[in-house]
Amino acid sequence: MSTYLRLRAVPAPALRNSPAWLERLFASDAESLQHRAGRCPEEVLDVCCPNQERIYAGAPPDAPGGPQAQVVLGGRPVLRTDRREPPLLVLTAAQTRRVAGFLERSDFDALWDLARDRLLPGYGGTTAEPETSRAFAMTHLELRAFYAHAAQWGEAVVKCPSQA
């Protein structure tokens, strides 16, 4: 079983606090949403998503923009209709802008240096560092682009942690 995280950008005025409404966001596929919205409103992180969070959690608390804990697994939890499922996570448009700013100003290499010793043992050790670092860097770039786009449109972000 693998863990992944789906992030969807939602126009802030359309955002609802209803678990059923939020779950329906993830019931439709990204292509139909992209066609309706004219832009790609979703990002999917695969099995490394909890580990990607470790990249940002190691950032100094006074890092520019500061919302490092909200990038991957942060946000206001909303319990799902099936309580056995992990809660959905919601970031307001203002929080999305702060996360976008944090990611834009973050130096991935500096973040990697802070997290590498904790992460490398799970990915093959120092011999696998080039590929491992590259994979985390690519995810960082994808997250930065996703949040920047959502912030530019003034959107909120809803996250759905899942297992498949």
mmCIF file of C-alpha atoms in Angstrom:
data_model
loop_
_atom_site.group_PDB
_atom_site.id
_atom_site.type_symbol
_atom_site.label_atom_id
_atom_site.label_comp_id
_atom_site.label_asym_id
_atom_site.label_seq_id
_atom_site.Cartn_x
_atom_site.Cartn_y
_atom_site.Cartn_z
ATOM 1 C CA MET A 1 0.000 0.000 0.000
ATOM 2 C CA SER A 2 1.399 3.401 -0.924
ATOM 3 C CA THR A 3 0.636 6.791 0.524
ATOM 4 C CA TYR A 4 -0.063 9.804 -1.621
ATOM 5 C CA LEU A 5 -1.414 13.287 -1.190
ATOM 6 C CA ARG A 6 -3.679 15.139 -3.579
ATOM 7 C CA LEU A 7 -3.787 18.925 -3.409
ATOM 8 C CA ARG A 8 -6.517 20.874 -5.150
ATOM 9 C CA ALA A 9 -6.738 24.614 -5.612
ATOM 10 C CA VAL A 10 -10.259 25.959 -5.079
ATOM 11 C CA PRO A 11 -11.579 29.470 -5.726
ATOM 12 C CA ALA A 12 -11.779 30.972 -2.237
ATOM 13 C CA PRO A 13 -15.418 32.134 -2.528
ATOM 14 C CA ALA A 14 -16.476 28.600 -3.516
ATOM 15 C CA LEU A 15 -14.800 26.896 -0.548
ATOM 16 C CA ARG A 16 -17.231 25.137 1.808
ATOM 17 C CA ASN A 17 -16.682 23.723 5.285
ATOM 18 C CA SER A 18 -18.743 20.621 4.518
ATOM 19 C CA PRO A 19 -16.829 17.308 4.588
ATOM 20 C CA ALA A 20 -19.133 15.903 1.869
ATOM 21 C CA TRP A 21 -18.508 18.936 -0.381
ATOM 22 C CA LEU A 22 -14.755 18.749 0.163
ATOM 23 C CA GLU A 23 -14.725 14.997 -0.566
ATOM 24 C CA ARG A 24 -16.607 15.599 -3.835
ATOM 25 C CA LEU A 25 -13.686 17.794 -4.938
ATOM 26 C CA PHE A 26 -11.586 14.654 -5.099
ATOM 27 C CA ALA A 27 -14.275 12.456 -6.635
ATOM 28 C CA SER A 28 -13.955 14.191 -10.017
ATOM 29 C CA ASP A 29 -10.830 13.761 -12.075
ATOM 30 C CA ALA A 30 -8.245 16.497 -12.562
ATOM 31 C CA GLU A 31 -8.735 16.623 -16.354
ATOM 32 C CA SER A 32 -12.396 17.596 -16.099
ATOM 33 C CA LEU A 33 -11.502 20.253 -13.520
ATOM 34 C CA GLN A 34 -8.712 21.552 -15.723
ATOM 35 C CA HIS A 35 -11.068 21.779 -18.667
ATOM 36 C CA ARG A 36 -13.681 23.683 -16.624
ATOM 37 C CA ALA A 37 -11.182 25.988 -14.944
ATOM 38 C CA GLY A 38 -8.819 26.467 -17.887
ATOM 39 C CA ARG A 39 -5.863 25.693 -15.630
ATOM 40 C CA CYS A 40 -4.467 22.777 -13.685
ATOM 41 C CA PRO A 41 -5.868 22.934 -10.139
ATOM 42 C CA GLU A 42 -4.278 19.760 -8.764
ATOM 43 C CA GLU A 43 -0.937 18.378 -7.644
ATOM 44 C CA VAL A 44 -0.361 14.788 -6.544
ATOM 45 C CA LEU A 45 2.503 13.725 -4.305
ATOM 46 C CA ASP A 46 3.370 10.057 -4.109
ATOM 47 C CA VAL A 47 4.703 7.872 -1.322
ATOM 48 C CA CYS A 48 7.419 10.358 -0.300
ATOM 49 C CA CYS A 49 4.938 13.020 0.818
ATOM 50 C CA PRO A 50 5.437 12.549 4.573
ATOM 51 C CA ASN A 51 9.171 12.664 3.951
ATOM 52 C CA GLN A 52 8.835 15.768 1.769
ATOM 53 C CA GLU A 53 7.296 17.418 4.818
ATOM 54 C CA ARG A 54 10.579 16.754 6.661
ATOM 55 C CA ILE A 55 12.380 18.994 4.163
ATOM 56 C CA TYR A 56 10.274 21.965 5.279
ATOM 57 C CA ALA A 57 9.914 21.019 8.937
ATOM 58 C CA GLY A 58 13.678 21.433 9.287
ATOM 59 C CA ALA A 59 13.548 25.045 8.155
ATOM 60 C CA PRO A 60 14.429 27.517 10.893
ATOM 61 C CA PRO A 61 11.290 28.844 12.616
ATOM 62 C CA ASP A 62 12.253 32.375 11.594
ATOM 63 C CA ALA A 63 12.604 31.388 7.917
ATOM 64 C CA PRO A 64 11.245 34.040 5.543
ATOM 65 C CA GLY A 65 7.542 33.510 5.164
ATOM 66 C CA GLY A 66 7.554 31.019 8.047
ATOM 67 C CA PRO A 67 4.655 28.652 7.214
ATOM 68 C CA GLN A 68 6.924 25.674 6.576
ATOM 69 C CA ALA A 69 4.621 23.320 8.487
ATOM 70 C CA GLN A 70 1.720 24.030 6.107
ATOM 71 C CA VAL A 71 3.405 23.102 2.815
ATOM 72 C CA VAL A 72 2.586 19.392 2.675
ATOM 73 C CA LEU A 73 0.654 18.038 5.640
ATOM 74 C CA GLY A 74 -0.503 21.264 7.289
ATOM 75 C CA GLY A 75 -3.827 23.021 7.241
ATOM 76 C CA ARG A 76 -7.049 23.053 9.199
ATOM 77 C CA PRO A 77 -8.242 19.449 9.524
ATOM 78 C CA VAL A 78 -11.785 18.623 8.448
ATOM 79 C CA LEU A 79 -12.998 15.201 9.549
ATOM 80 C CA ARG A 80 -14.256 13.063 6.689
ATOM 81 C CA THR A 81 -17.619 11.367 6.526
ATOM 82 C CA ASP A 82 -15.790 8.042 6.985
ATOM 83 C CA ARG A 83 -13.970 8.720 10.256
ATOM 84 C CA ARG A 84 -11.476 5.913 9.513
ATOM 85 C CA GLU A 85 -10.041 8.033 6.686
ATOM 86 C CA PRO A 86 -7.430 10.676 7.496
ATOM 87 C CA PRO A 87 -8.890 14.196 7.721
ATOM 88 C CA LEU A 88 -8.878 16.553 4.773
ATOM 89 C CA LEU A 89 -6.660 19.602 5.245
ATOM 90 C CA VAL A 90 -7.694 23.121 4.234
ATOM 91 C CA LEU A 91 -5.568 26.230 3.701
ATOM 92 C CA THR A 92 -7.290 29.579 3.195
ATOM 93 C CA ALA A 93 -6.271 31.816 0.305
ATOM 94 C CA ALA A 94 -4.174 33.908 2.731
ATOM 95 C CA GLN A 95 -2.385 30.801 4.021
ATOM 96 C CA THR A 96 -1.833 29.653 0.437
ATOM 97 C CA ARG A 97 -0.170 33.006 -0.359
ATOM 98 C CA ARG A 98 2.106 32.667 2.697
ATOM 99 C CA VAL A 99 3.104 29.120 1.720
ATOM 100 C CA ALA A 100 3.759 30.269 -1.860
ATOM 101 C CA GLY A 101 5.982 33.078 -0.553
ATOM 102 C CA PHE A 102 7.844 30.705 1.750
ATOM 103 C CA LEU A 103 8.505 28.253 -1.095
ATOM 104 C CA GLU A 104 9.556 31.032 -3.461
ATOM 105 C CA ARG A 105 12.125 32.350 -0.995
ATOM 106 C CA SER A 106 13.316 28.943 0.210
ATOM 107 C CA ASP A 107 16.707 27.660 -0.835
ATOM 108 C CA PHE A 108 16.172 23.960 -1.517
ATOM 109 C CA ASP A 109 19.860 23.122 -1.088
ATOM 110 C CA ALA A 110 19.876 24.680 2.392
ATOM 111 C CA LEU A 111 16.680 22.813 3.319
ATOM 112 C CA TRP A 112 18.164 19.574 1.966
ATOM 113 C CA ASP A 113 21.317 20.042 4.023
ATOM 114 C CA LEU A 114 19.204 20.309 7.193
ATOM 115 C CA ALA A 115 17.126 17.188 6.403
ATOM 116 C CA ARG A 116 19.513 14.883 4.519
ATOM 117 C CA ASP A 117 20.861 12.944 7.514
ATOM 118 C CA ARG A 118 17.325 12.002 8.591
ATOM 119 C CA LEU A 119 16.146 11.141 5.080
ATOM 120 C CA LEU A 120 19.019 9.327 3.379
ATOM 121 C CA PRO A 121 18.937 6.112 5.464
ATOM 122 C CA GLY A 122 15.430 5.389 4.145
ATOM 123 C CA TYR A 123 16.503 5.857 0.521
ATOM 124 C CA GLY A 124 19.713 3.850 0.267
ATOM 125 C CA GLY A 125 22.160 6.016 2.200
ATOM 126 C CA THR A 126 24.779 8.403 0.897
ATOM 127 C CA THR A 127 25.392 6.418 -2.286
ATOM 128 C CA ALA A 128 21.815 7.217 -3.342
ATOM 129 C CA GLU A 129 22.030 10.895 -2.399
ATOM 130 C CA PRO A 130 22.165 12.346 -5.931
ATOM 131 C CA GLU A 131 18.950 10.605 -7.056
ATOM 132 C CA THR A 132 17.231 11.125 -3.713
ATOM 133 C CA SER A 133 18.066 14.809 -3.554
ATOM 134 C CA ARG A 134 16.979 15.259 -7.175
ATOM 135 C CA ALA A 135 13.599 13.588 -6.480
ATOM 136 C CA PHE A 136 12.952 15.812 -3.460
ATOM 137 C CA ALA A 137 14.094 18.882 -5.413
ATOM 138 C CA MET A 138 11.676 18.080 -8.258
ATOM 139 C CA THR A 139 8.803 17.721 -5.802
ATOM 140 C CA HIS A 140 9.842 21.025 -4.227
ATOM 141 C CA LEU A 141 9.669 22.706 -7.649
ATOM 142 C CA GLU A 142 6.264 21.161 -8.364
ATOM 143 C CA LEU A 143 4.919 22.315 -5.009
ATOM 144 C CA ARG A 144 6.352 25.790 -5.536
ATOM 145 C CA ALA A 145 4.701 26.044 -8.964
ATOM 146 C CA PHE A 146 1.370 24.703 -7.632
ATOM 147 C CA TYR A 147 1.249 27.115 -4.685
ATOM 148 C CA ALA A 148 2.447 30.071 -6.772
ATOM 149 C CA HIS A 149 -0.302 29.432 -9.305
ATOM 150 C CA ALA A 150 -2.957 29.025 -6.602
ATOM 151 C CA ALA A 151 -1.770 32.204 -4.857
ATOM 152 C CA GLN A 152 -1.796 34.134 -8.131
ATOM 153 C CA TRP A 153 -5.464 33.207 -8.623
ATOM 154 C CA GLY A 154 -6.344 33.893 -4.956
ATOM 155 C CA GLU A 155 -7.308 30.287 -4.347
ATOM 156 C CA ALA A 156 -7.540 28.160 -1.224
ATOM 157 C CA VAL A 157 -5.951 24.693 -1.138
ATOM 158 C CA VAL A 158 -7.607 21.470 -0.033
ATOM 159 C CA LYS A 159 -5.442 18.402 0.646
ATOM 160 C CA CYS A 160 -6.552 14.793 0.654
ATOM 161 C CA PRO A 161 -4.127 12.264 2.183
ATOM 162 C CA SER A 162 -4.929 8.761 0.908
ATOM 163 C CA GLN A 163 -3.588 5.263 0.624
ATOM 164 C CA ALA A 164 -3.879 3.088 -2.465
#
